[in-house]
Structures are given as C-alpha cells and as structure tokens.
Amino acid sequence: MKKTYKIEVDCANCANLMEEAARKTPGVQTATVNFMTQKMIVEFEEGHEPAGVMQDVVKACKKVEPDCEIFL
C-alpha cells in the first residue's frame, strides 16, 4: 500500500535526511520526500499497518530533523 502525506520541512538537505530515516523504519518498503511539493510518499511492506508504521516514521524523522512536521 502506498500513501502520500503532507510534510513541513525547511530545507532540501533536511528532506533528504527525513527520507533516509523513513526508509530505515521497519514496515517501510520505500519512501520518497519531495522538498518542492512538501510531500512524503511511503510504500508499506505487506502485513504492516500504515498508522502504526507512520508513528515510528515520525519518531525517526524527528530524531534527524526536530522541526519537521508530518501531517497524518
């Protein structure tokens, strides 16, 4: 399953760090962050609940970029 989330991030480098953190989160198959459109596209692994996985993605992203926002 693939879902798109609105994000708020201040710079392209921060967006890259968020993308990398999201990709390393268990349950995430792929993740792409687009700084220009302020969107994150996440494809979830089979059998994982998107809501639970996204809570972990938010935590991981906050570790690398404390000011970021992901609107679930």
Coordinates of N, CA and C in Angstrom, one line a residue, residues 1-3 5 27-30 42-51 53-54 57:
M1 N 0.8 -1.2 0.0 CA 0.0 0.0 0.0 C 0.9 1.2 0.0
K2 N 0.5 2.2 -0.8 CA 1.2 3.5 -0.9 C 0.4 4.6 -0.5
K3 N 0.9 5.5 0.4 CA 0.2 6.7 0.9 C 1.0 7.9 0.7
Y5 N 1.7 11.8 2.3 CA 1.5 12.7 3.4 C 2.0 14.0 3.2
G27 N 8.8 -1.8 8.4 CA 7.5 -1.7 7.8 C 7.4 -0.9 6.6
V28 N 8.5 -0.1 6.3 CA 8.5 0.8 5.2 C 9.3 0.1 4.0
Q29 N 8.6 -0.1 2.9 CA 9.3 -0.7 1.7 C 10.1 0.4 1.0
T30 N 9.4 1.5 0.7 CA 10.1 2.7 0.1 C 9.6 3.9 0.6
V42 N 5.0 7.1 1.0 CA 5.5 6.0 1.7 C 4.8 4.7 1.2
E43 N 5.6 3.7 0.8 CA 5.0 2.4 0.4 C 5.3 1.5 1.6
F44 N 4.3 0.8 2.1 CA 4.4 0.0 3.2 C 4.6 -1.5 2.8
E45 N 5.3 -2.2 3.7 CA 5.5 -3.6 3.4 C 4.2 -4.4 3.7
E46 N 4.0 -5.5 3.0 CA 2.8 -6.3 3.2 C 2.6 -6.7 4.6
G47 N 1.4 -6.6 5.2 CA 1.1 -7.1 6.5 C 1.4 -6.0 7.6
H48 N 1.9 -4.9 7.3 CA 2.1 -3.8 8.3 C 1.0 -2.8 8.2
E49 N 0.6 -2.3 9.4 CA -0.5 -1.3 9.5 C 0.1 0.1 9.3
P50 N -0.3 0.8 8.3 CA 0.3 2.1 8.0 C 0.3 3.1 9.1
A51 N -0.8 3.1 9.9 CA -0.9 4.1 11.0 C 0.2 3.8 12.1
V53 N 3.1 2.2 11.6 CA 4.4 2.4 11.0 C 4.7 3.9 10.9
M54 N 3.7 4.7 10.6 CA 3.9 6.1 10.4 C 4.2 6.8 11.8
V57 N 7.8 6.3 11.8 CA 8.4 7.2 10.9 C 8.6 8.6 11.4

